[in-house]
mmCIF file of C-alpha atoms in Angstrom:
data_model
loop_
_atom_site.group_PDB
_atom_site.id
_atom_site.type_symbol
_atom_site.label_atom_id
_atom_site.label_comp_id
_atom_site.label_asym_id
_atom_site.label_seq_id
_atom_site.Cartn_x
_atom_site.Cartn_y
_atom_site.Cartn_z
ATOM 1 C CA UNK A 3 -217.657 -133.203 186.495
ATOM 2 C CA UNK A 4 -214.719 -135.525 185.847
ATOM 3 C CA UNK A 5 -212.865 -132.790 183.997
ATOM 4 C CA UNK A 6 -213.446 -130.287 186.819
ATOM 5 C CA UNK A 7 -212.225 -132.865 189.345
ATOM 6 C CA UNK A 8 -209.086 -133.457 187.268
ATOM 7 C CA UNK A 9 -208.463 -129.726 186.921
ATOM 8 C CA UNK A 10 -208.861 -129.287 190.688
ATOM 9 C CA UNK A 11 -206.259 -131.975 191.369
ATOM 10 C CA UNK A 12 -203.946 -130.386 188.772
ATOM 11 C CA UNK A 13 -204.363 -127.016 190.525
ATOM 12 C CA UNK A 14 -203.289 -128.421 193.874
ATOM 13 C CA UNK A 15 -206.809 -128.517 195.290
ATOM 14 C CA UNK A 16 -208.054 -125.179 193.968
ATOM 15 C CA UNK A 17 -211.472 -125.447 192.294
ATOM 16 C CA UNK A 18 -212.191 -123.087 189.413
ATOM 17 C CA UNK A 19 -215.749 -122.828 188.152
ATOM 18 C CA UNK A 20 -215.825 -124.005 184.526
ATOM 19 C CA UNK A 21 -216.620 -121.532 181.770
ATOM 20 C CA UNK A 22 -216.865 -121.654 178.013
ATOM 21 C CA UNK A 23 -215.827 -118.213 176.826
ATOM 22 C CA UNK A 24 -212.821 -116.445 178.308
ATOM 23 C CA UNK A 25 -212.744 -113.286 176.223
ATOM 24 C CA UNK A 26 -214.690 -111.617 173.393
ATOM 25 C CA UNK A 27 -213.274 -108.878 171.183
ATOM 26 C CA UNK A 28 -215.121 -106.643 168.757
ATOM 27 C CA UNK A 29 -213.986 -106.060 165.193
ATOM 28 C CA UNK A 30 -211.545 -103.350 166.297
ATOM 29 C CA UNK A 31 -209.873 -105.691 168.764
ATOM 30 C CA UNK A 32 -211.307 -104.087 171.888
ATOM 31 C CA UNK A 33 -212.265 -106.503 174.624
ATOM 32 C CA UNK A 34 -216.039 -106.339 175.141
ATOM 33 C CA UNK A 35 -216.245 -109.270 177.558
ATOM 34 C CA UNK A 36 -213.735 -110.926 179.849
ATOM 35 C CA UNK A 37 -214.646 -113.856 182.074
ATOM 36 C CA UNK A 38 -213.973 -113.222 185.743
ATOM 37 C CA UNK A 39 -213.252 -116.600 187.252
ATOM 38 C CA UNK A 40 -214.110 -117.761 190.714
ATOM 39 C CA UNK A 41 -211.773 -120.009 192.652
ATOM 40 C CA UNK A 42 -211.876 -121.661 196.037
ATOM 41 C CA UNK A 43 -209.845 -124.187 197.938
ATOM 42 C CA UNK A 44 -211.568 -127.575 197.662
ATOM 43 C CA UNK A 45 -208.869 -129.962 198.946
ATOM 44 C CA UNK A 46 -205.579 -129.597 200.760
ATOM 45 C CA UNK A 47 -202.243 -129.849 198.995
ATOM 46 C CA UNK A 48 -201.263 -133.127 200.688
ATOM 47 C CA UNK A 49 -204.436 -134.849 199.500
ATOM 48 C CA UNK A 50 -204.089 -133.604 195.923
ATOM 49 C CA UNK A 51 -200.403 -134.526 195.870
ATOM 50 C CA UNK A 52 -201.303 -138.084 196.916
ATOM 51 C CA UNK A 53 -204.048 -138.260 194.263
ATOM 52 C CA UNK A 54 -201.656 -136.914 191.660
ATOM 53 C CA UNK A 55 -199.160 -139.636 192.535
ATOM 54 C CA UNK A 56 -201.799 -142.330 192.081
ATOM 55 C CA UNK A 57 -203.009 -140.861 188.784
ATOM 56 C CA UNK A 58 -199.405 -140.549 187.557
ATOM 57 C CA UNK A 59 -198.954 -144.263 188.258
ATOM 58 C CA UNK A 60 -201.929 -145.005 185.973
ATOM 59 C CA UNK A 61 -200.122 -143.402 183.013
ATOM 60 C CA UNK A 62 -196.601 -144.546 183.861
ATOM 61 C CA UNK A 63 -197.249 -148.202 184.625
ATOM 62 C CA UNK A 64 -200.982 -148.840 184.438
ATOM 63 C CA UNK A 65 -203.871 -148.811 182.002
ATOM 64 C CA UNK A 66 -203.344 -145.185 180.980
ATOM 65 C CA UNK A 67 -199.927 -145.593 179.362
ATOM 66 C CA UNK A 68 -201.380 -144.778 175.924
ATOM 67 C CA UNK A 69 -202.196 -141.277 177.205
ATOM 68 C CA UNK A 70 -198.501 -140.556 177.687
ATOM 69 C CA UNK A 71 -197.264 -142.173 174.469
ATOM 70 C CA UNK A 72 -195.881 -140.097 171.633
ATOM 71 C CA UNK A 73 -195.236 -136.784 173.358
ATOM 72 C CA UNK A 74 -193.201 -135.317 176.214
ATOM 73 C CA UNK A 75 -195.761 -136.180 178.858
ATOM 74 C CA UNK A 76 -193.702 -136.113 182.045
ATOM 75 C CA UNK A 77 -196.524 -134.483 184.009
ATOM 76 C CA UNK A 78 -199.504 -136.332 182.528
ATOM 77 C CA UNK A 79 -201.851 -137.956 185.020
ATOM 78 C CA UNK A 80 -205.261 -139.536 184.622
ATOM 79 C CA UNK A 81 -207.585 -142.496 184.813
ATOM 80 C CA UNK A 82 -209.102 -144.850 182.255
ATOM 81 C CA UNK A 83 -212.569 -146.323 182.477
ATOM 82 C CA UNK A 84 -214.603 -148.951 180.666
ATOM 83 C CA UNK A 85 -218.231 -149.827 181.369
ATOM 84 C CA UNK A 86 -219.867 -153.245 181.389
ATOM 85 C CA UNK A 87 -219.843 -154.995 178.016
ATOM 86 C CA UNK A 88 -217.459 -152.315 176.656
ATOM 87 C CA UNK A 89 -220.310 -149.891 175.938
ATOM 88 C CA UNK A 90 -218.427 -146.837 177.198
ATOM 89 C CA UNK A 91 -214.740 -146.031 177.220
ATOM 90 C CA UNK A 92 -213.226 -142.910 178.758
ATOM 91 C CA UNK A 93 -210.025 -141.271 179.872
ATOM 92 C CA UNK A 94 -209.986 -138.345 182.298
ATOM 93 C CA UNK A 95 -206.615 -136.669 182.593
ATOM 94 C CA UNK A 96 -204.606 -133.517 182.943
ATOM 95 C CA UNK A 97 -201.266 -131.770 182.676
ATOM 96 C CA UNK A 98 -200.262 -128.916 184.982
ATOM 97 C CA UNK A 99 -202.150 -126.452 182.791
ATOM 98 C CA UNK A 100 -204.953 -128.299 180.998
ATOM 99 C CA UNK A 101 -207.580 -130.935 181.868
ATOM 100 C CA UNK A 102 -209.632 -132.950 179.390
ATOM 101 C CA UNK A 103 -211.972 -135.949 179.380
ATOM 102 C CA UNK A 104 -212.574 -138.149 176.350
ATOM 103 C CA UNK A 105 -215.601 -140.424 176.181
ATOM 104 C CA UNK A 106 -216.314 -142.930 173.429
ATOM 105 C CA UNK A 107 -219.564 -144.813 172.943
ATOM 106 C CA UNK A 108 -222.242 -145.619 170.416
ATOM 107 C CA UNK A 109 -225.733 -144.197 170.036
ATOM 108 C CA UNK A 110 -227.066 -147.763 169.807
ATOM 109 C CA UNK A 111 -225.445 -148.605 173.177
ATOM 110 C CA UNK A 112 -223.578 -151.537 171.625
ATOM 111 C CA UNK A 113 -220.116 -152.766 172.549
ATOM 112 C CA UNK A 114 -217.004 -150.933 171.431
ATOM 113 C CA UNK A 115 -213.971 -152.730 169.988
ATOM 114 C CA UNK A 116 -211.796 -151.731 172.945
ATOM 115 C CA UNK A 117 -211.442 -150.078 176.345
ATOM 116 C CA UNK A 118 -210.689 -146.699 177.842
ATOM 117 C CA UNK A 119 -207.018 -147.623 177.597
ATOM 118 C CA UNK A 120 -207.122 -148.563 173.915
ATOM 119 C CA UNK A 121 -209.746 -146.132 172.563
ATOM 120 C CA UNK A 122 -210.126 -143.068 174.797
ATOM 121 C CA UNK A 123 -206.551 -142.630 176.103
ATOM 122 C CA UNK A 124 -204.969 -142.396 172.614
ATOM 123 C CA UNK A 125 -207.657 -139.885 171.544
ATOM 124 C CA UNK A 126 -206.990 -137.877 174.706
ATOM 125 C CA UNK A 127 -203.251 -137.826 173.951
ATOM 126 C CA UNK A 128 -203.886 -136.699 170.370
ATOM 127 C CA UNK A 129 -206.100 -133.834 171.518
ATOM 128 C CA UNK A 130 -203.695 -132.794 174.283
ATOM 129 C CA UNK A 131 -200.726 -132.804 171.876
ATOM 130 C CA UNK A 132 -202.650 -130.525 169.515
ATOM 131 C CA UNK A 133 -203.873 -128.268 172.332
ATOM 132 C CA UNK A 134 -200.385 -127.995 173.800
ATOM 133 C CA UNK A 135 -198.861 -127.241 170.395
ATOM 134 C CA UNK A 136 -201.478 -124.517 169.909
ATOM 135 C CA UNK A 137 -200.516 -122.951 173.236
ATOM 136 C CA UNK A 138 -203.651 -123.924 175.178
ATOM 137 C CA UNK A 139 -203.257 -123.379 178.876
ATOM 138 C CA UNK A 140 -205.604 -123.114 181.778
ATOM 139 C CA UNK A 141 -203.320 -120.774 183.698
ATOM 140 C CA UNK A 142 -202.283 -117.573 181.928
ATOM 141 C CA UNK A 143 -201.038 -115.997 185.154
ATOM 142 C CA UNK A 144 -197.785 -117.955 185.107
ATOM 143 C CA UNK A 145 -194.959 -117.962 182.608
ATOM 144 C CA UNK A 146 -194.615 -121.086 180.482
ATOM 145 C CA UNK A 147 -191.385 -121.938 182.295
ATOM 146 C CA UNK A 148 -193.095 -121.664 185.671
ATOM 147 C CA UNK A 149 -196.050 -123.796 184.459
ATOM 148 C CA UNK A 150 -193.633 -126.457 183.164
ATOM 149 C CA UNK A 151 -191.881 -126.601 186.543
ATOM 150 C CA UNK A 152 -195.083 -126.581 188.612
ATOM 151 C CA UNK A 153 -194.896 -130.209 189.645
ATOM 152 C CA UNK A 154 -191.162 -130.604 190.214
ATOM 153 C CA UNK A 155 -190.746 -132.394 193.483
ATOM 154 C CA UNK A 156 -194.174 -134.043 193.428
ATOM 155 C CA UNK A 157 -194.544 -137.780 192.944
ATOM 156 C CA UNK A 158 -193.184 -138.848 189.591
ATOM 157 C CA UNK A 159 -193.774 -142.563 189.972
#
């Protein structure tokens, strides 16, 4: 749910129903299945722009700075979270083309040695760096240049 919410904000308020498999090919390379996504407007652009600005502030000057460390993360936005007694730590974030949530916790429900900012955000950044390097993108309909410029003019605070 948190990942879908982040992806909806990243898409300017457009909700896309999550799916696991996008395409299946047989051994000859022929496509035997292709996911047909469903999208709908869930929030207006002004609201998502304001949310994006707040979530950008979390990674530029707040608890989520570790999510933006170590890579060109000009468009990273997200939110950290830590439960009572440090039993859960999470970071929910996105770039213009990919959303991801990292949760850390223990089966025994005991305290962790850190917070969402110190445990989950660095893991999120590591995954997103690898996914970006591998060419992962949630929006194949746009060129990479157009995806990279998607948020020009939005809040960059």
